PDB file of C-alpha atoms in Angstrom:
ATOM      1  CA  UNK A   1     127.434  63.790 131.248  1.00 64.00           C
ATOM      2  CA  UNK A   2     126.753  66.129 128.447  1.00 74.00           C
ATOM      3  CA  UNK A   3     130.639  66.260 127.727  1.00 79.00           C
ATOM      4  CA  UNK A   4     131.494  62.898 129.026  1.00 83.00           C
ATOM      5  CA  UNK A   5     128.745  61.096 126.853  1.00 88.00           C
ATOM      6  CA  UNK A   6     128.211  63.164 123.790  1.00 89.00           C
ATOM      7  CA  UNK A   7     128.805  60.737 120.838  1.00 89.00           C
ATOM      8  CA  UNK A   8     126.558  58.353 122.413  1.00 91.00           C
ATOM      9  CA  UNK A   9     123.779  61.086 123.252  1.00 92.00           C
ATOM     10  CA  UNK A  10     123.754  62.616 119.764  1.00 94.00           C
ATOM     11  CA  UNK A  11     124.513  59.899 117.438  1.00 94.00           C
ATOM     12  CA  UNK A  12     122.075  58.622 114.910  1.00 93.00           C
ATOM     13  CA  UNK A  13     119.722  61.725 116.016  1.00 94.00           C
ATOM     14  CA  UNK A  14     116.870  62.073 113.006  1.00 92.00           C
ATOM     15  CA  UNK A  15     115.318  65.152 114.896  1.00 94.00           C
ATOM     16  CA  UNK A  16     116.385  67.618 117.408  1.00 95.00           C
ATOM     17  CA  UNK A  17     113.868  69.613 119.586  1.00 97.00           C
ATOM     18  CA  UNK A  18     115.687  72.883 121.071  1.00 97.00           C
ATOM     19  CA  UNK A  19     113.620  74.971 123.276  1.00 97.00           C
ATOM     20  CA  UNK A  20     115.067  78.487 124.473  1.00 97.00           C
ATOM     21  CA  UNK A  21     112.841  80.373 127.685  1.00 96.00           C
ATOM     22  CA  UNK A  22     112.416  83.656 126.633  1.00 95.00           C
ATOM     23  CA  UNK A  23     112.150  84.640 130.374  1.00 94.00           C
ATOM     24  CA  UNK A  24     116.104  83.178 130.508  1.00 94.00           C
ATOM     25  CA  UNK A  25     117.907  84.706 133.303  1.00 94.00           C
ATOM     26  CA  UNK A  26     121.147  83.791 131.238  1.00 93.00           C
ATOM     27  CA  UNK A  27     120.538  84.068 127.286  1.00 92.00           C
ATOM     28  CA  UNK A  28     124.537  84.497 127.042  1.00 93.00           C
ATOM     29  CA  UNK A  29     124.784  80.720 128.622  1.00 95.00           C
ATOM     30  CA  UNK A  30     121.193  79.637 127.070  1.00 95.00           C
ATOM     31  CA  UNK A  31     123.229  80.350 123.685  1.00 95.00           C
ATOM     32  CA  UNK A  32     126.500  78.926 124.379  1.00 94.00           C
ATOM     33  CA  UNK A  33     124.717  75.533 125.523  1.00 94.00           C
ATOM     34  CA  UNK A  34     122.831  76.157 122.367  1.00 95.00           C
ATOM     35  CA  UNK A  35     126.386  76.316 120.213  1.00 94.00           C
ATOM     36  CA  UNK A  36     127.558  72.885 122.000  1.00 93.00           C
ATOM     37  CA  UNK A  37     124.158  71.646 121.269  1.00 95.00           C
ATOM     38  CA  UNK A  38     124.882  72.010 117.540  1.00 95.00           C
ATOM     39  CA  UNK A  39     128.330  71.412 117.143  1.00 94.00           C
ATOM     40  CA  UNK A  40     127.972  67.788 118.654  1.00 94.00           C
ATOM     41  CA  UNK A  41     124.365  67.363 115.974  1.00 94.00           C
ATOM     42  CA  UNK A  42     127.229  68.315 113.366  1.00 93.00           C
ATOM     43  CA  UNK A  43     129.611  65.866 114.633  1.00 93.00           C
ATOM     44  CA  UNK A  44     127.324  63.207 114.974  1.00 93.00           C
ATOM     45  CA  UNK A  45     124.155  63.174 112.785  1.00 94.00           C
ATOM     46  CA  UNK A  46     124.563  66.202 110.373  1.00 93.00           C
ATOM     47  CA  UNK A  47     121.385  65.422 108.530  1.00 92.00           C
ATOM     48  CA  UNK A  48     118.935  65.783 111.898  1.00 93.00           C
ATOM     49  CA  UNK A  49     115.862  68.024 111.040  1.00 93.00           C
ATOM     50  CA  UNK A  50     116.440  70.719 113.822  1.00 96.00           C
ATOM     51  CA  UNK A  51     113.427  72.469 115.247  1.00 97.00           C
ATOM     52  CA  UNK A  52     114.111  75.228 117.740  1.00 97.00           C
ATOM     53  CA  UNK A  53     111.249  77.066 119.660  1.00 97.00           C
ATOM     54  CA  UNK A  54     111.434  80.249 121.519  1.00 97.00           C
ATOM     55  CA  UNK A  55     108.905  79.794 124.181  1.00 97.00           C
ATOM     56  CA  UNK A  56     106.348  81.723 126.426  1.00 96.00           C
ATOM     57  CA  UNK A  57     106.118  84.290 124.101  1.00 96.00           C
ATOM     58  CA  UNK A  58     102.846  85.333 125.695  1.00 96.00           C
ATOM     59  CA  UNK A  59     105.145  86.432 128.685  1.00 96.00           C
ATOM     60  CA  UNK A  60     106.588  89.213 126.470  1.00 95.00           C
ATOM     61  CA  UNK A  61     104.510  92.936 125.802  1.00 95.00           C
ATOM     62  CA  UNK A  62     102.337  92.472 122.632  1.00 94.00           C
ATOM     63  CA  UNK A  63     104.115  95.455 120.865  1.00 96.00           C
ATOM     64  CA  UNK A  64     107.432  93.763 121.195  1.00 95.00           C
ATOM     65  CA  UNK A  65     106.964  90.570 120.665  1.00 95.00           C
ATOM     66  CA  UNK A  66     107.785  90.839 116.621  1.00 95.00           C
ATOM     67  CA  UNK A  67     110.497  92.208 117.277  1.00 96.00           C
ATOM     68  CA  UNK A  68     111.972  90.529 120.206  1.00 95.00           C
ATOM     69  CA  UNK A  69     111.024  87.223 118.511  1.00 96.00           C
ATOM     70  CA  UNK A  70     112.731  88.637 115.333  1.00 96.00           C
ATOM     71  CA  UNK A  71     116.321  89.281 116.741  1.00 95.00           C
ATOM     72  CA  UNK A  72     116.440  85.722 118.858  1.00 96.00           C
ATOM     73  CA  UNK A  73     115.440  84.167 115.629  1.00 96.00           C
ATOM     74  CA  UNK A  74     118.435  86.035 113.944  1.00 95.00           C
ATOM     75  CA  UNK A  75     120.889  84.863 116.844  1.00 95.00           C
ATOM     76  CA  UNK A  76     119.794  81.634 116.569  1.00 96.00           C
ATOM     77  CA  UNK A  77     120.402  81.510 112.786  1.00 95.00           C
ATOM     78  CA  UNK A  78     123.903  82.848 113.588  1.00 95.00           C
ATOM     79  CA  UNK A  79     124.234  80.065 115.485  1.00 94.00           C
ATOM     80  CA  UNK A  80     123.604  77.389 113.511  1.00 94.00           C
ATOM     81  CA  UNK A  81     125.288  78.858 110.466  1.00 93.00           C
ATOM     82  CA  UNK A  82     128.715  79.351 112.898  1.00 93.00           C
ATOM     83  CA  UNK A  83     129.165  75.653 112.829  1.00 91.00           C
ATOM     84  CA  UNK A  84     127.684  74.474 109.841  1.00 89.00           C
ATOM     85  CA  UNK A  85     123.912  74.075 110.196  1.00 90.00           C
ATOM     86  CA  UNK A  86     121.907  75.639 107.308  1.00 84.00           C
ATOM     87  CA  UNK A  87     118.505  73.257 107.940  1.00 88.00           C
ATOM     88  CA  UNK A  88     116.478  74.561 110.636  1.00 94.00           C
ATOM     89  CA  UNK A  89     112.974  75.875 111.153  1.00 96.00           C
ATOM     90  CA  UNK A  90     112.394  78.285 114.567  1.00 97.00           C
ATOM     91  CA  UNK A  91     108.823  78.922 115.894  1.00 97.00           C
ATOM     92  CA  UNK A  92     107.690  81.522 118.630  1.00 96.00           C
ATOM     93  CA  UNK A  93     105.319  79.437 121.102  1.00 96.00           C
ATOM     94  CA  UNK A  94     102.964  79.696 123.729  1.00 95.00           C
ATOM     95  CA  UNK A  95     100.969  77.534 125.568  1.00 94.00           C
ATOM     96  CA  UNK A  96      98.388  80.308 125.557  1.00 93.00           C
ATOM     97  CA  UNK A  97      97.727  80.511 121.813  1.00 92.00           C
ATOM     98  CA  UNK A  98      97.871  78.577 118.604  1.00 90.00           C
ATOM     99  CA  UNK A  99     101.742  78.730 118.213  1.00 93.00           C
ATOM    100  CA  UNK A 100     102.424  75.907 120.165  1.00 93.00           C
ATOM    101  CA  UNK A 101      99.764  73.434 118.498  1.00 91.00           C
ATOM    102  CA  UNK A 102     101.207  75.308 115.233  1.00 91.00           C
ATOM    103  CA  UNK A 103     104.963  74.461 115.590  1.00 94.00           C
ATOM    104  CA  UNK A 104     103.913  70.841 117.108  1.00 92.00           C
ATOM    105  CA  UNK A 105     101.814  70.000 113.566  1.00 90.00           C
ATOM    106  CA  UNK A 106     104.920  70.849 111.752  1.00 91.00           C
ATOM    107  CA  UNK A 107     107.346  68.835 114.037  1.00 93.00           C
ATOM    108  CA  UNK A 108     104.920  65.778 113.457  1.00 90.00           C
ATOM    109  CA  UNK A 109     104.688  66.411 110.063  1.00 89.00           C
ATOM    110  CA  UNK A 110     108.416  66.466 109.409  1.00 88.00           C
ATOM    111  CA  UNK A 111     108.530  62.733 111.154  1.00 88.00           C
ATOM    112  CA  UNK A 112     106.277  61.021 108.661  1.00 89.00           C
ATOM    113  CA  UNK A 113     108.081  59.031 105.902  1.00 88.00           C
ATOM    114  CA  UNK A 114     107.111  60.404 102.719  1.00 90.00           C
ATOM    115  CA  UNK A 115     104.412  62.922 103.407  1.00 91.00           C
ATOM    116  CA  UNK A 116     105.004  64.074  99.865  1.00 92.00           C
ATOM    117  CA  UNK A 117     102.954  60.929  99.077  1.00 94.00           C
ATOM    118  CA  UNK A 118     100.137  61.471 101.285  1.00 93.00           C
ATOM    119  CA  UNK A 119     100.189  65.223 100.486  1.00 93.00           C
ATOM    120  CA  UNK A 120      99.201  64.342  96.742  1.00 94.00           C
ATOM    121  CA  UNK A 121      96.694  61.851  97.662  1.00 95.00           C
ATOM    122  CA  UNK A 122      95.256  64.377  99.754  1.00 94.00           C
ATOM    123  CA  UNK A 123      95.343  66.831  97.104  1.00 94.00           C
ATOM    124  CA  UNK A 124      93.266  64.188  94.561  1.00 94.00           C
ATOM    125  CA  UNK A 125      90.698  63.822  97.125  1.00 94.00           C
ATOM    126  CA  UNK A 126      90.357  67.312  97.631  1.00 93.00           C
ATOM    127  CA  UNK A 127      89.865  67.644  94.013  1.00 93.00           C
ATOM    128  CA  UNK A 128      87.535  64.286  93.506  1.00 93.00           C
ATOM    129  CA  UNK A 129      85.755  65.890  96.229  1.00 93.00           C
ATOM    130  CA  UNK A 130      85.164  69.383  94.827  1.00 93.00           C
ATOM    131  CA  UNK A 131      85.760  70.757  98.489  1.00 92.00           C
ATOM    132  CA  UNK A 132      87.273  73.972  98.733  1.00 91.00           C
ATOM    133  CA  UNK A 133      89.902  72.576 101.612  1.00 91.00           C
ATOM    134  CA  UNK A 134      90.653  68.972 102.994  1.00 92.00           C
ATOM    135  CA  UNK A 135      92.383  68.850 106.382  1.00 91.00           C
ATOM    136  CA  UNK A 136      93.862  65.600 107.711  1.00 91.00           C
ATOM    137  CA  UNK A 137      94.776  65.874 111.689  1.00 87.00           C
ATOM    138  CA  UNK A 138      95.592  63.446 114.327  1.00 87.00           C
ATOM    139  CA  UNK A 139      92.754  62.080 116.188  1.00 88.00           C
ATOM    140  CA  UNK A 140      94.201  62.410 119.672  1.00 88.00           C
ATOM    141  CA  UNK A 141      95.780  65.728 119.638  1.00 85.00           C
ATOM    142  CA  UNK A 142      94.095  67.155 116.718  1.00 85.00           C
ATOM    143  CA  UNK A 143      97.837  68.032 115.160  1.00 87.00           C
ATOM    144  CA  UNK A 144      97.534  69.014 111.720  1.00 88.00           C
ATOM    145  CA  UNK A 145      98.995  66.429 109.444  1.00 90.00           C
ATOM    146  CA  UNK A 146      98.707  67.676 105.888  1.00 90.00           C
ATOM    147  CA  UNK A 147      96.276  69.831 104.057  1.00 89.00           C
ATOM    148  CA  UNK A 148      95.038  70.521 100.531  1.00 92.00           C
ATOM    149  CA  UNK A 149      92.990  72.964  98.763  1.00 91.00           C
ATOM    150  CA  UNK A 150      91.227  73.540  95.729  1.00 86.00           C
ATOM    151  CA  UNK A 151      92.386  77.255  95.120  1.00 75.00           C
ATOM    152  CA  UNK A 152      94.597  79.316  97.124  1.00 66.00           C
ATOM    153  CA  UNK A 153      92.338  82.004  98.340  1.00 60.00           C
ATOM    154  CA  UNK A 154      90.048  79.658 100.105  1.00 51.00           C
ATOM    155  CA  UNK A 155      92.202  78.197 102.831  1.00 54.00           C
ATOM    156  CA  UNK A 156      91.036  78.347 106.218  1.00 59.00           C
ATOM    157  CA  UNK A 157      93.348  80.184 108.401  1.00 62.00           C
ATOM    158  CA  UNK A 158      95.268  78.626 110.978  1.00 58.00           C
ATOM    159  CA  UNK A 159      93.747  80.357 114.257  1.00 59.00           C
ATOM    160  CA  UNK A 160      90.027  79.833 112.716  1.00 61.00           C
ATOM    161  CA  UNK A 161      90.754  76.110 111.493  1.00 56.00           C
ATOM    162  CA  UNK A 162      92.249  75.320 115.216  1.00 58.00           C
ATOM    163  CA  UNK A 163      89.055  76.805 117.144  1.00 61.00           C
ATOM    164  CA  UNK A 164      86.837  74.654 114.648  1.00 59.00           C
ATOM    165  CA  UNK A 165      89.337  71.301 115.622  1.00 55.00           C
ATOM    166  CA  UNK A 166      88.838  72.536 119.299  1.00 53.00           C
ATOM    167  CA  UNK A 167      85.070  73.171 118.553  1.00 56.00           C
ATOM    168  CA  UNK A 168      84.646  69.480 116.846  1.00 55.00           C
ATOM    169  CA  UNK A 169      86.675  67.780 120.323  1.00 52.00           C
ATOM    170  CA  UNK A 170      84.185  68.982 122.283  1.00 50.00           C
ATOM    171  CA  UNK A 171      81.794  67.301 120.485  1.00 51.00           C
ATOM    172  CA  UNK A 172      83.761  63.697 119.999  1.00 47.00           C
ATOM    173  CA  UNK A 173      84.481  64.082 116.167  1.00 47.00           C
TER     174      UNK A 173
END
């Protein structure tokens, strides 16, 4: 069906979600259905946002994991650049840690019309406010949407400002 109904499968795509298993028995194949992956986004909605996640990173030895992560993220760029693409973002995820819930934020951001928008308003409350940092996330999930700060030095960073979202679920925020 992939073959057989291509045009109609990736045709008017706005966003593509590509998610190689770093635990792949066949990375040769994993890449090749990769390839026909992008050739058909090129064919048929070249301006897609791609997003392409290397997952269960956890699964690979701490000490490697840079560099492992490092060199798919290089064959995946040689990828996309082998048949045109030159817009993608690639994230190493886990369910484990705060990649996943990192890499999901920026997928959800990427879907909301003019964020640029909301990112300044946030940035004038942030000020009006005099807080150091405003975060906006998604009630259910707890994504994060958008954030501002005051100066640069103060932000929050991500691992601490996802155990204080976790923290604040527990206790219905």
């Amino acid at each position: 069906y992939f073959e057989r109904d291509r045009e109609t499968i990736f045709r008017s795509v706005e966003l593509l979600i590509y998610v190689f298993d770093i635990e792949s028995d066949c990375p040769e194949k994993d890449f090749d259905h990769f390839a026909g992956v992008l050739e058909a986004m090129e064919e048929n909605s070249p301006d897609a946002r791609i997003f392409v996640l290397v997952h269960k990173m956890d699964l690979v030895a701490e000490e490697e994991r840079e560099l492992i992560l490092e060199d798919r993220k290089r064959l995946i760029e040689e990828s996309c650049i082998s048949v045109g693409v030159q817009h993608f973002q690639c994230f190493g995820t886990s369910i484990w840690d705060e990649t996943l819930y990192k890499a999901w934020s920026e997928i959800v951001t990427n879907l909301i019309p003019n964020i640029g928008v909301l990112e300044s308003h946030l940035s004038d409350f942030c000020r009006i406010c005099d807080a150091d940092e405003v975060v906006l996330f998604e009630r259910a999930t707890f994504l994060v949407i958008s954030h501002a700060q005051a100066k640069k030095d103060t932000s929050i960073d991500d691992g601490k400002r996802q155990s204080l979202l976790t923290s604040g679920e527990e206790e219905n925020l």
